[in-house]
Amino acid sequence: MTQLKQRLSFEYDTAIQKNHVFLLLLTGLGILALLSMLLAVGLGTVKIPPDIAYKIIAYKLFHLNIDNVMSQVSPAHMDIIWQIRLPRVILSAVVGAGLAMCGTVMQASVQNPLAEPYILGISAGASLGATFSILIGSASGLFFGLGTAFWAFIGALGASFFVLVLSGIGGRMSTVKMVLSGSIASALFIALSNLLIYLSNDAEGIRSVTFWNMGSLAAAKWDNLMLPVFGIALCCLFFLFQSRTLNTLLLGEEAAVTLGINLTKVRRIYMIITALITGLIVSVCGIFGFVGLVIPHVVRGLVGSDHRRLMPGTILIGSIFLIWADVLARIILKSGELPIGIITALVGAPFFMYILFKQSFDFGSK
Amino acid sequence: MDLELKNINVKLGDRNIIQDISMAVAKGEFVGIIGPNGSGKSTLLRTIYRIIQPNNGTIWLDGKNLKDIKLSESAKKMGVVGQFNSINFDFTVLDMVLMGRTPHKSLLGSDTPADYAIAMESIRKVGMEKHANRSFSTLSGGEKQRIILARALTQQPQLLILDEPTNHLDIKYQLQILSIVKSLGIGVLAALHDLSLAAMYCHKLYVLKEGNVITSGVPNEILTPELVQDVYEIECDIQENPATGYLSITYYPACRHA
């Protein structure tokens, strides 16, 4: 009897062992993410010795005056570390996690490994909202008090509902219809944004919109940080508990329904939450692509398709990726900085090409 | 667990696919649906496993209106092997089969040793225990189909819906799968295209033509050359084989008279 029991639970024990290995990997990634944040604070155009940077943070956080650091440091350096770099590094970590997570959820939800908020048109909607707010809102004095952030969020939500409704026309929402609706939404909202820009003839507004459309984390401040940090953290928590449903969605629409998943409802909830995250992110740092596309693919290669592993993996690796992408954006030019969208695209596009090639050689037998 | 359909109508677009169909599957009964391509077999099954809403009529599962049962509840009672199994993601066979436990799990519930035992038992039933740790996407079509069946068995359903479950299988596994399913002693509703197999395994057959039930009953009584001529528009000879006791159906070439 004991023997039988042992035999029956052999597969379970193997799974538990595999899980231990994975937890170890996850802890490693967590430490790597923290280390990345610390290192990133020490890097930038203004050379501040890393040890001074950490002493400033220690002083601000815990009021530890190590080596009497406060008397050695200029107030300018203090501000650079505490008011500029630290919020920015935190924002990049959170945004990276959010974008990568959105990509993972979208890909499972439409069963298409190419999906991400950008392809489904949600970011284009957010961008239209932002453009609208910057150009029309500020020019006419209307809508003041409702910031760009709010309008980006409304735009993202509007785009999500647009895609949901469009892909639901003519019966059940199918993957193909959803992806097509996403392209329609993208094309339409980008065209509308451009129309607004051309009609406005506002040179400064146009520059600001251009910057918006290439992304930057430069706007990070303590007071605009809290909303994205807590918003995205809550959404991460939510999706970490959705692994089983996400796995089931991968099996296809019919299979998910036969396993008891209310597909329409689940997709609707996921769409709204990913719209929330996208709106939050676009409102603070504009549009940049590829993070939600590339990170899930990389992590899938590392830990497999099972969302119980994939989800925590993408969140951490997404963070680490964007922290370093932003460091690069800050230090690569001698004067000024590069929009981060250029960096994510330059890193992401060749990588994505590689994935496509690899997939075409062993398609379906991976 | 019994299933009862009352006057089901299904329209897709403006075409009537299913017209006023009523049928019943009693506890432990193996019921087959036969009919030519396009006769509405799959649509009827998809209506039962809740992909399509019927335009009219009621489906009763265990005495309850299916509409009033939550999807996660009906998934505990009804397992489905459909014609859908293409995924590009790399799950192992065991992971794939474990997903059959989904309807039994709460949001935070993780798989217990008991779940693993149920999954492994299902994998053994379909003869795939040597491949439990292989990647699902490396399996052949027939092996995939057996794993999908194992996943449905892992749901521990009281009713199995099978949509041409043997269409990728060679004859050994066709017989094996149908025998496994029949040996479970649970209710089965299966769309089948092989008339001999249908006659061999089913307690009862429904014959579909253009969305209507033409006739129904015990296979040996209703399967006649006239029926086959009417439904499939081919000529055949049907006799009980004295050696096996099963119906033997021999078809004539399509243009015998030409």
XYZ file of C-alpha atoms in Angstrom:
624
model
C 0.000 0.000 0.000
C 2.756 2.410 0.958
C 4.575 1.280 -2.122
C 1.551 1.985 -4.283
C 1.170 5.390 -2.710
C 4.796 6.147 -3.403
C 4.420 5.077 -6.993
C 1.303 7.182 -7.451
C 2.935 10.310 -6.117
C 6.193 9.895 -8.028
C 5.119 12.351 -10.722
C 3.970 14.774 -8.044
C 7.338 14.620 -6.273
C 9.163 15.208 -9.537
C 6.976 18.246 -10.135
C 7.690 19.566 -6.640
C 11.413 19.129 -7.203
C 11.217 20.991 -10.487
C 9.356 23.690 -8.616
C 12.194 24.061 -6.106
C 14.652 24.592 -8.932
C 12.326 27.208 -10.389
C 11.968 29.020 -7.058
C 15.741 29.183 -6.864
C 15.864 30.724 -10.336
C 13.156 33.182 -9.342
C 15.053 34.240 -6.227
C 18.121 34.741 -8.388
C 16.163 36.938 -10.763
C 14.735 38.923 -7.877
C 18.207 39.613 -6.520
C 19.366 40.528 -10.027
C 16.495 43.011 -10.364
C 17.379 44.679 -7.054
C 21.068 44.798 -7.953
C 20.167 46.294 -11.347
C 18.196 49.040 -9.644
C 21.078 49.869 -7.305
C 23.631 49.879 -10.116
C 21.359 51.947 -12.351
C 21.085 54.673 -9.719
C 24.875 54.988 -9.779
C 25.015 55.460 -13.550
C 24.292 58.620 -15.521
C 25.711 61.616 -17.378
C 26.599 63.410 -14.174
C 29.353 61.334 -12.597
C 28.508 60.636 -8.985
C 30.546 57.893 -7.271
C 28.234 54.926 -6.635
C 29.128 54.719 -2.951
C 28.035 58.327 -2.463
C 24.815 57.533 -4.312
C 24.022 54.652 -1.948
C 24.882 56.732 1.106
C 22.459 59.406 -0.077
C 19.716 56.793 -0.518
C 20.484 55.250 2.869
C 20.295 58.698 4.441
C 17.006 59.567 2.763
C 15.401 56.228 3.478
C 16.656 55.413 6.952
C 18.285 58.664 8.102
C 21.599 56.867 8.288
C 24.325 59.481 8.067
C 27.121 57.102 6.991
C 30.588 58.703 7.078
C 28.880 62.031 7.608
C 27.773 61.919 3.959
C 25.523 64.916 4.225
C 28.400 67.280 4.748
C 30.377 65.965 1.739
C 27.639 65.996 -0.882
C 26.456 69.001 -2.843
C 22.693 69.600 -2.804
C 22.707 69.270 -6.602
C 24.053 65.728 -6.439
C 21.614 64.956 -3.691
C 18.739 66.056 -5.921
C 20.043 64.160 -8.922
C 20.137 60.937 -6.948
C 17.029 61.326 -4.862
C 14.721 63.445 -7.011
C 15.709 62.298 -10.499
C 17.511 58.981 -10.728
C 15.844 56.892 -8.043
C 12.250 57.656 -9.100
C 13.249 57.062 -12.691
C 14.846 53.684 -11.963
C 11.816 52.620 -9.946
C 9.520 53.719 -12.769
C 11.547 51.827 -15.371
C 11.395 48.657 -13.280
C 7.648 48.945 -12.828
C 6.921 49.896 -16.446
C 9.093 47.051 -17.716
C 7.216 44.586 -15.520
C 3.854 46.015 -16.594
C 4.562 45.937 -20.319
C 5.996 42.419 -20.248
C 3.048 41.207 -18.196
C 0.533 42.844 -20.545
C 2.186 41.092 -23.481
C 2.021 37.722 -21.749
C -1.643 38.110 -20.861
C -2.615 39.335 -24.331
C -0.767 36.490 -26.004
C -2.615 33.905 -23.967
C -5.903 35.713 -24.261
C -5.950 35.849 -28.059
C -3.844 32.678 -28.440
C -1.490 34.557 -30.653
C 2.191 34.802 -29.744
C 2.411 38.074 -31.666
C -0.126 39.915 -29.521
C 0.737 42.739 -27.159
C -1.074 45.938 -26.124
C 0.481 47.766 -29.040
C -0.661 45.301 -31.684
C -4.169 45.201 -30.252
C -4.350 48.981 -30.677
C -4.688 49.876 -27.005
C -1.540 51.991 -26.943
C -2.634 53.833 -30.079
C -5.827 54.708 -28.237
C -3.844 55.896 -25.235
C -1.660 57.974 -27.521
C -4.726 59.570 -29.161
C -6.036 60.469 -25.724
C -2.683 62.011 -24.824
C -2.402 63.928 -28.107
C -5.915 65.218 -27.696
C -5.123 66.428 -24.221
C -1.791 68.055 -25.107
C -2.852 69.840 -28.283
C -6.523 70.679 -27.944
C -6.790 70.669 -24.203
C -3.923 73.030 -23.486
C -4.543 75.257 -26.515
C -8.151 76.012 -25.743
C -7.876 75.930 -22.000
C -10.657 73.408 -21.981
C -10.299 70.204 -19.965
C -7.597 71.693 -17.776
C -7.525 69.890 -14.517
C -7.894 66.643 -16.370
C -4.296 65.780 -17.076
C -2.710 63.978 -19.961
C -2.584 60.865 -17.816
C -6.326 60.734 -17.481
C -6.925 61.194 -21.203
C -4.360 58.545 -22.121
C -6.178 56.175 -19.818
C -9.560 57.056 -21.330
C -8.066 56.552 -24.789
C -6.728 53.127 -23.849
C -10.063 52.061 -22.407
C -11.911 53.402 -25.440
C -9.574 51.518 -27.774
C -10.071 48.294 -25.802
C -13.835 48.539 -25.992
C -13.599 49.452 -29.652
C -11.553 46.308 -30.304
C -13.864 44.193 -28.147
C -17.002 45.390 -29.897
C -15.484 45.201 -33.358
C -14.228 41.666 -32.846
C -17.548 40.627 -31.343
C -19.598 41.628 -34.384
C -21.228 38.677 -36.089
C -21.209 36.280 -33.172
C -18.404 34.832 -31.117
C -15.167 36.750 -30.828
C -12.457 34.861 -32.660
C -8.698 35.255 -32.530
C -8.445 36.368 -36.130
C -11.176 38.954 -35.725
C -9.537 40.246 -32.564
C -6.104 40.715 -34.104
C -7.640 42.306 -37.209
C -9.693 44.641 -35.050
C -6.474 45.580 -33.280
C -4.854 46.627 -36.537
C -7.943 48.611 -37.492
C -7.896 50.368 -34.118
C -4.185 51.126 -34.435
C -4.535 52.551 -37.942
C -7.581 54.618 -37.029
C -6.269 56.070 -33.767
C -2.842 56.867 -35.168
C -4.482 58.599 -38.135
C -6.664 60.632 -35.771
C -3.658 61.617 -33.650
C -1.795 62.737 -36.763
C -4.829 64.681 -37.944
C -4.953 66.525 -34.626
C -1.261 67.327 -34.869
C -1.541 68.692 -38.419
C -4.613 70.745 -37.664
C -3.106 72.315 -34.583
C -0.047 74.007 -36.148
C 1.447 74.236 -32.704
C 5.196 73.769 -32.995
C 5.869 73.100 -29.356
C 2.905 70.788 -29.091
C 4.140 68.840 -32.087
C 7.576 68.408 -30.531
C 6.008 67.251 -27.333
C 3.824 64.754 -29.181
C 6.808 63.448 -31.118
C 8.640 62.887 -27.869
C 5.524 61.226 -26.479
C 5.416 58.785 -29.367
C 9.005 57.632 -28.871
C 8.769 57.211 -25.131
C 10.831 58.509 -22.237
C 11.066 57.839 -18.552
C 12.439 61.331 -17.871
C 9.158 62.535 -16.407
C 9.503 60.272 -13.358
C 8.961 62.169 -10.114
C 7.982 60.967 -6.686
C 4.528 62.505 -6.998
C 3.637 60.950 -10.367
C 5.227 57.633 -9.485
C 2.761 56.329 -6.949
C -0.159 55.711 -9.312
C 1.738 53.545 -11.807
C 3.668 51.741 -9.056
C 0.635 50.722 -7.047
C -1.594 50.229 -10.087
C 0.841 47.929 -11.827
C 1.757 46.102 -8.615
C -1.916 45.315 -7.987
C -2.406 44.128 -11.564
C 0.725 41.938 -11.306
C -0.703 40.368 -8.194
C -4.023 39.748 -9.936
C -2.449 38.068 -12.951
C -0.087 35.960 -10.831
C -3.230 34.300 -9.492
C -4.665 33.786 -12.979
C -2.004 31.318 -14.146
C -4.349 28.373 -14.375
C -6.888 30.263 -16.458
C -4.142 31.691 -18.662
C -2.795 28.178 -19.278
C -6.246 26.997 -20.250
C -6.667 29.889 -22.684
C -3.555 28.709 -24.532
C -5.349 25.488 -25.435
C -7.712 27.365 -27.711
C -11.120 28.906 -27.438
C -13.227 25.753 -27.551
C -10.964 23.767 -25.252
C -11.020 26.581 -22.694
C -14.818 26.620 -22.720
C -15.021 22.844 -22.299
C -12.720 23.181 -19.273
C -15.199 25.558 -17.701
C -13.636 28.926 -18.563
C -16.121 31.652 -19.392
C -14.052 32.897 -22.282
C -15.979 36.059 -23.121
C -16.036 37.228 -19.527
C -12.402 36.379 -18.827
C -11.224 38.107 -21.986
C -13.261 41.187 -21.157
C -11.751 41.427 -17.659
C -8.221 40.875 -18.963
C -8.744 43.459 -21.662
C -9.901 46.090 -19.182
C -7.011 45.449 -16.819
C -4.410 45.485 -19.567
C -5.987 48.735 -20.785
C -5.572 50.159 -17.300
C -1.906 49.225 -17.224
C -1.291 50.498 -20.751
C -3.052 53.778 -19.985
C -1.020 54.232 -16.813
C 2.242 53.500 -18.603
C 1.566 55.598 -21.714
C 0.457 58.519 -19.565
C 3.760 58.632 -17.667
C 6.285 57.681 -20.301
C 4.673 57.615 -23.729
C 4.696 54.819 -26.254
C 7.451 52.343 -26.837
C 6.996 48.889 -28.269
C 8.640 45.470 -28.252
C 8.951 44.988 -24.490
C 5.593 43.222 -24.330
C 6.493 41.213 -27.385
C 10.082 40.185 -26.757
C 10.237 39.574 -23.016
C 7.511 36.891 -22.921
C 9.264 35.075 -25.777
C 12.631 35.135 -24.002
C 11.137 33.940 -20.743
C 9.153 31.206 -22.488
C 12.461 29.958 -23.838
C 13.841 29.899 -20.291
C 11.003 28.431 -18.242
C 8.426 27.133 -20.735
C 4.822 28.093 -21.493
C 3.340 27.297 -18.084
C 2.092 30.608 -16.695
C 2.816 29.564 -13.130
C 6.465 30.011 -14.122
C 6.093 32.352 -17.076
C 4.224 35.074 -15.196
C 6.711 35.733 -12.340
C 9.550 35.249 -14.830
C 8.271 37.878 -17.280
C 7.568 40.364 -14.504
C 11.147 40.179 -13.186
C 12.951 39.954 -16.514
C 10.770 42.742 -17.944
C 11.895 44.937 -15.035
C 15.549 44.112 -15.472
C 15.368 44.696 -19.227
C 13.804 48.124 -18.976
C 16.079 49.277 -16.148
C 19.095 48.672 -18.391
C 17.400 49.976 -21.527
C 16.793 53.230 -19.681
C 20.361 53.373 -18.372
C 21.477 53.074 -21.994
C 19.045 55.825 -22.997
C 20.540 58.084 -20.338
C 24.263 57.539 -20.970
C 24.645 56.629 -24.650
C 24.713 60.267 -25.849
C 27.221 62.736 -24.448
C 24.638 65.485 -24.456
C 21.002 64.846 -23.640
C 19.328 61.475 -23.843
C 17.783 59.126 -26.373
C 14.051 58.357 -26.423
C 13.789 54.875 -24.933
C 11.503 53.724 -27.749
C 14.466 53.863 -30.118
C 16.474 51.589 -27.850
C 13.715 49.051 -27.238
C 13.038 48.909 -30.976
C 16.742 48.575 -31.864
C 17.118 45.756 -29.351
C 13.699 44.274 -29.974
C 13.367 44.260 -33.745
C 16.426 42.111 -34.547
C 15.513 39.818 -31.705
C 12.010 39.444 -33.003
C 13.352 38.733 -36.475
C 15.443 35.963 -34.946
C 12.365 34.471 -33.282
C 10.489 34.528 -36.570
C 13.326 32.767 -38.383
C 13.716 30.193 -35.677
C 10.000 29.492 -35.649
C 9.818 29.085 -39.404
C 12.451 26.359 -39.245
C 10.886 24.221 -36.553
C 7.304 25.345 -36.654
C 4.979 23.153 -34.666
C 7.729 20.827 -33.477
C 9.223 23.101 -30.865
C -26.006 11.854 -15.518
C -28.383 12.123 -18.396
C -28.651 14.537 -21.238
C -31.820 15.544 -22.962
C -32.330 17.839 -25.927
C -35.773 19.275 -26.562
C -36.596 20.854 -29.924
C -33.187 22.382 -30.508
C -32.837 24.872 -33.357
C -29.528 26.419 -34.362
C -29.072 29.111 -36.955
C -25.629 30.193 -38.069
C -25.911 33.417 -40.009
C -29.259 32.972 -41.724
C -28.831 29.265 -42.392
C -30.763 26.749 -40.346
C -28.132 24.216 -39.338
C -30.106 22.283 -36.741
C -33.862 21.976 -37.056
C -36.015 20.925 -34.174
C -33.808 18.128 -32.893
C -34.699 16.222 -29.748
C -32.556 13.446 -28.348
C -31.633 11.761 -25.102
C -28.584 10.095 -23.605
C -29.382 8.038 -20.525
C -26.914 7.247 -17.732
C -24.155 4.971 -18.994
C -25.538 4.875 -22.511
C -23.291 5.030 -25.582
C -25.136 7.061 -28.175
C -23.852 7.708 -31.666
C -24.693 10.410 -34.178
C -24.105 9.560 -37.802
C -24.732 11.510 -40.959
C -22.857 12.893 -43.957
C -20.550 15.900 -43.889
C -22.500 19.072 -43.319
C -25.462 17.308 -41.759
C -25.000 19.271 -38.525
C -23.275 16.713 -36.270
C -20.513 19.022 -35.087
C -22.820 22.011 -34.738
C -25.180 19.965 -32.596
C -22.323 18.800 -30.367
C -20.876 22.294 -30.111
C -24.285 23.492 -29.006
C -24.293 20.859 -26.295
C -20.807 21.728 -25.041
C -21.770 25.367 -25.002
C -19.785 26.975 -27.782
C -22.977 27.859 -29.652
C -26.233 29.038 -28.125
C -29.312 27.316 -29.510
C -31.819 29.736 -31.065
C -34.649 27.664 -29.724
C -35.182 24.719 -27.447
C -33.727 23.533 -24.184
C -30.846 21.292 -23.188
C -31.302 19.452 -19.910
C -28.251 18.122 -18.090
C -29.152 15.892 -15.188
C -32.583 17.470 -14.979
C -31.276 21.039 -14.923
C -31.523 23.555 -17.727
C -27.992 23.871 -19.094
C -28.439 27.639 -19.333
C -28.758 27.843 -15.542
C -25.600 25.835 -14.838
C -22.314 27.702 -14.538
C -19.718 26.794 -17.146
C -17.330 25.614 -14.451
C -20.058 23.354 -13.031
C -21.028 21.771 -16.337
C -17.325 21.211 -17.082
C -17.143 18.952 -14.021
C -19.877 16.787 -15.474
C -19.184 16.912 -19.180
C -15.854 16.132 -20.852
C -15.281 16.945 -24.497
C -12.955 15.590 -27.148
C -13.521 17.912 -30.050
C -11.876 18.481 -33.381
C -9.617 21.140 -31.990
C -6.123 20.448 -30.818
C -3.534 22.614 -32.440
C -1.343 24.538 -30.061
C 2.106 25.980 -30.609
C 3.082 26.078 -26.965
C 5.276 23.534 -25.268
C 3.436 21.772 -22.484
C 4.408 18.281 -21.425
C 1.873 15.522 -21.843
C 1.389 15.379 -18.083
C 0.845 19.158 -17.800
C -1.628 18.965 -20.659
C -3.627 16.184 -19.019
C -3.477 17.902 -15.607
C -5.383 20.808 -17.118
C -8.382 18.523 -17.038
C -8.476 19.261 -13.309
C -9.194 22.939 -13.982
C -12.965 22.851 -13.394
C -12.372 21.175 -10.022
C -9.902 23.810 -8.843
C -10.439 27.093 -7.078
C -8.540 30.194 -8.125
C -5.601 29.529 -5.830
C -5.802 25.746 -5.685
C -2.631 24.017 -6.833
C -2.437 20.457 -8.110
C -2.344 17.897 -5.314
C -0.836 14.390 -5.363
C -4.401 13.152 -5.923
C -4.697 15.290 -9.063
C -1.425 13.845 -10.354
C -2.678 10.345 -9.622
C -5.928 10.967 -11.525
C -4.008 12.443 -14.461
C -1.518 9.556 -14.572
C -4.371 7.063 -14.412
C -5.990 8.726 -17.431
C -2.683 8.679 -19.300
C -2.356 4.970 -18.544
C -5.877 4.356 -19.793
C -5.002 5.734 -23.220
C -1.695 3.836 -23.234
C 0.598 6.865 -23.196
C 2.283 6.435 -19.797
C 5.728 6.092 -21.409
C 5.329 9.567 -22.898
C 4.107 11.465 -19.840
C 7.105 13.795 -19.815
C 7.340 14.373 -23.541
C 6.401 17.703 -25.057
C 2.824 17.601 -26.324
C 3.758 19.350 -29.572
C 6.139 16.519 -30.541
C 3.339 13.922 -30.556
C 1.713 12.583 -33.710
C -1.885 13.507 -34.514
C -3.208 10.238 -33.157
C -1.180 10.477 -29.969
C -2.411 14.029 -29.450
C -5.967 12.836 -29.795
C -5.403 10.159 -27.152
C -3.937 12.797 -24.819
C -6.954 15.052 -25.370
C -9.113 12.083 -24.407
C -6.951 11.563 -21.311
C -7.478 15.226 -20.424
C -11.240 14.833 -20.778
C -11.099 11.701 -18.573
C -9.155 13.703 -15.971
C -12.185 15.946 -15.635
C -13.867 12.799 -14.242
C -16.990 13.535 -16.228
C -20.256 11.668 -16.098
C -20.848 12.405 -19.755
C -18.372 12.410 -22.613
C -18.973 14.299 -25.838
C -16.840 13.041 -28.705
C -16.687 14.733 -32.084
C -15.253 12.177 -34.500
C -12.752 11.073 -31.876
C -11.069 8.555 -34.139
C -10.477 10.600 -37.261
C -6.675 10.732 -36.879
C -6.227 7.223 -35.586
C -5.238 3.953 -37.180
C -7.651 1.105 -36.706
C -5.983 -0.293 -33.570
C -6.413 2.964 -31.708
C -9.872 3.585 -33.145
C -10.967 0.362 -31.515
C -8.905 1.041 -28.406
C -10.315 4.530 -27.847
C -13.904 3.479 -28.345
C -13.381 0.455 -26.086
C -11.833 2.620 -23.353
C -14.690 5.057 -23.572
C -17.277 2.308 -23.499
C -15.609 0.546 -20.563
C -15.964 3.657 -18.401
C -19.669 3.017 -18.140
C -20.497 6.733 -18.340
C -22.828 8.390 -20.796
C -21.289 9.025 -24.199
C -22.529 11.070 -27.117
C -20.274 10.624 -30.125
C -20.367 11.832 -33.702
C -18.914 8.985 -35.743
C -18.285 8.618 -39.437
C -17.542 4.898 -39.587
C -20.873 3.094 -39.724
C -19.426 -0.304 -38.785
C -17.764 1.107 -35.678
C -20.909 3.024 -34.803
C -22.937 -0.158 -35.066
C -20.381 -2.065 -32.998
C -20.186 0.311 -30.021
C -23.397 2.319 -29.828
C -26.462 1.351 -27.875
C -28.437 3.838 -29.883
C -27.924 5.809 -33.062
C -29.349 9.093 -34.274
C -29.153 9.597 -38.030
C -28.811 13.197 -39.163
C -29.520 14.599 -42.585
C -29.581 18.311 -43.367
C -30.043 19.248 -39.733
C -32.895 16.866 -39.080
C -33.030 13.542 -37.265
C -34.175 11.100 -39.963
C -34.440 8.160 -37.643
C -33.072 6.802 -34.405
C -32.851 3.512 -32.589
C -30.781 0.372 -32.052
C -28.107 0.146 -34.785
C -28.981 -3.374 -35.933
C -32.591 -2.386 -36.428
C -32.243 0.943 -38.178
C -29.107 0.520 -40.306
C -30.444 -0.701 -43.624
C -29.262 -0.283 -47.228
C -32.303 1.932 -47.814
C -31.345 4.292 -44.981
C -27.730 4.528 -46.148
C -28.957 5.180 -49.699
C -31.250 7.919 -48.432
C -28.738 9.640 -46.145
C -25.362 9.138 -47.814
C -26.582 8.590 -51.402
C -24.530 5.451 -51.849
C -25.446 1.822 -52.293
C -24.329 -0.823 -49.867
C -25.027 -4.248 -48.547
C -25.534 -4.791 -44.822
C -25.432 -8.171 -43.139
C -24.783 -9.537 -39.746
C -21.450 -11.291 -39.884
C -21.994 -14.766 -38.443
C -18.369 -14.999 -37.270
C -18.308 -11.759 -35.295
C -21.944 -11.075 -34.629
C -21.448 -7.468 -35.769
C -22.933 -5.685 -38.739
C -20.825 -5.930 -41.843
C -21.318 -3.101 -44.287
C -19.999 -3.430 -47.824
C -20.169 -0.425 -50.135
C -20.577 -0.498 -53.868
C -18.486 1.842 -56.040
C -20.127 5.208 -56.460
C -21.008 4.943 -60.166
C -21.992 1.303 -60.438
C -24.689 2.006 -62.994
C -22.782 4.441 -65.102
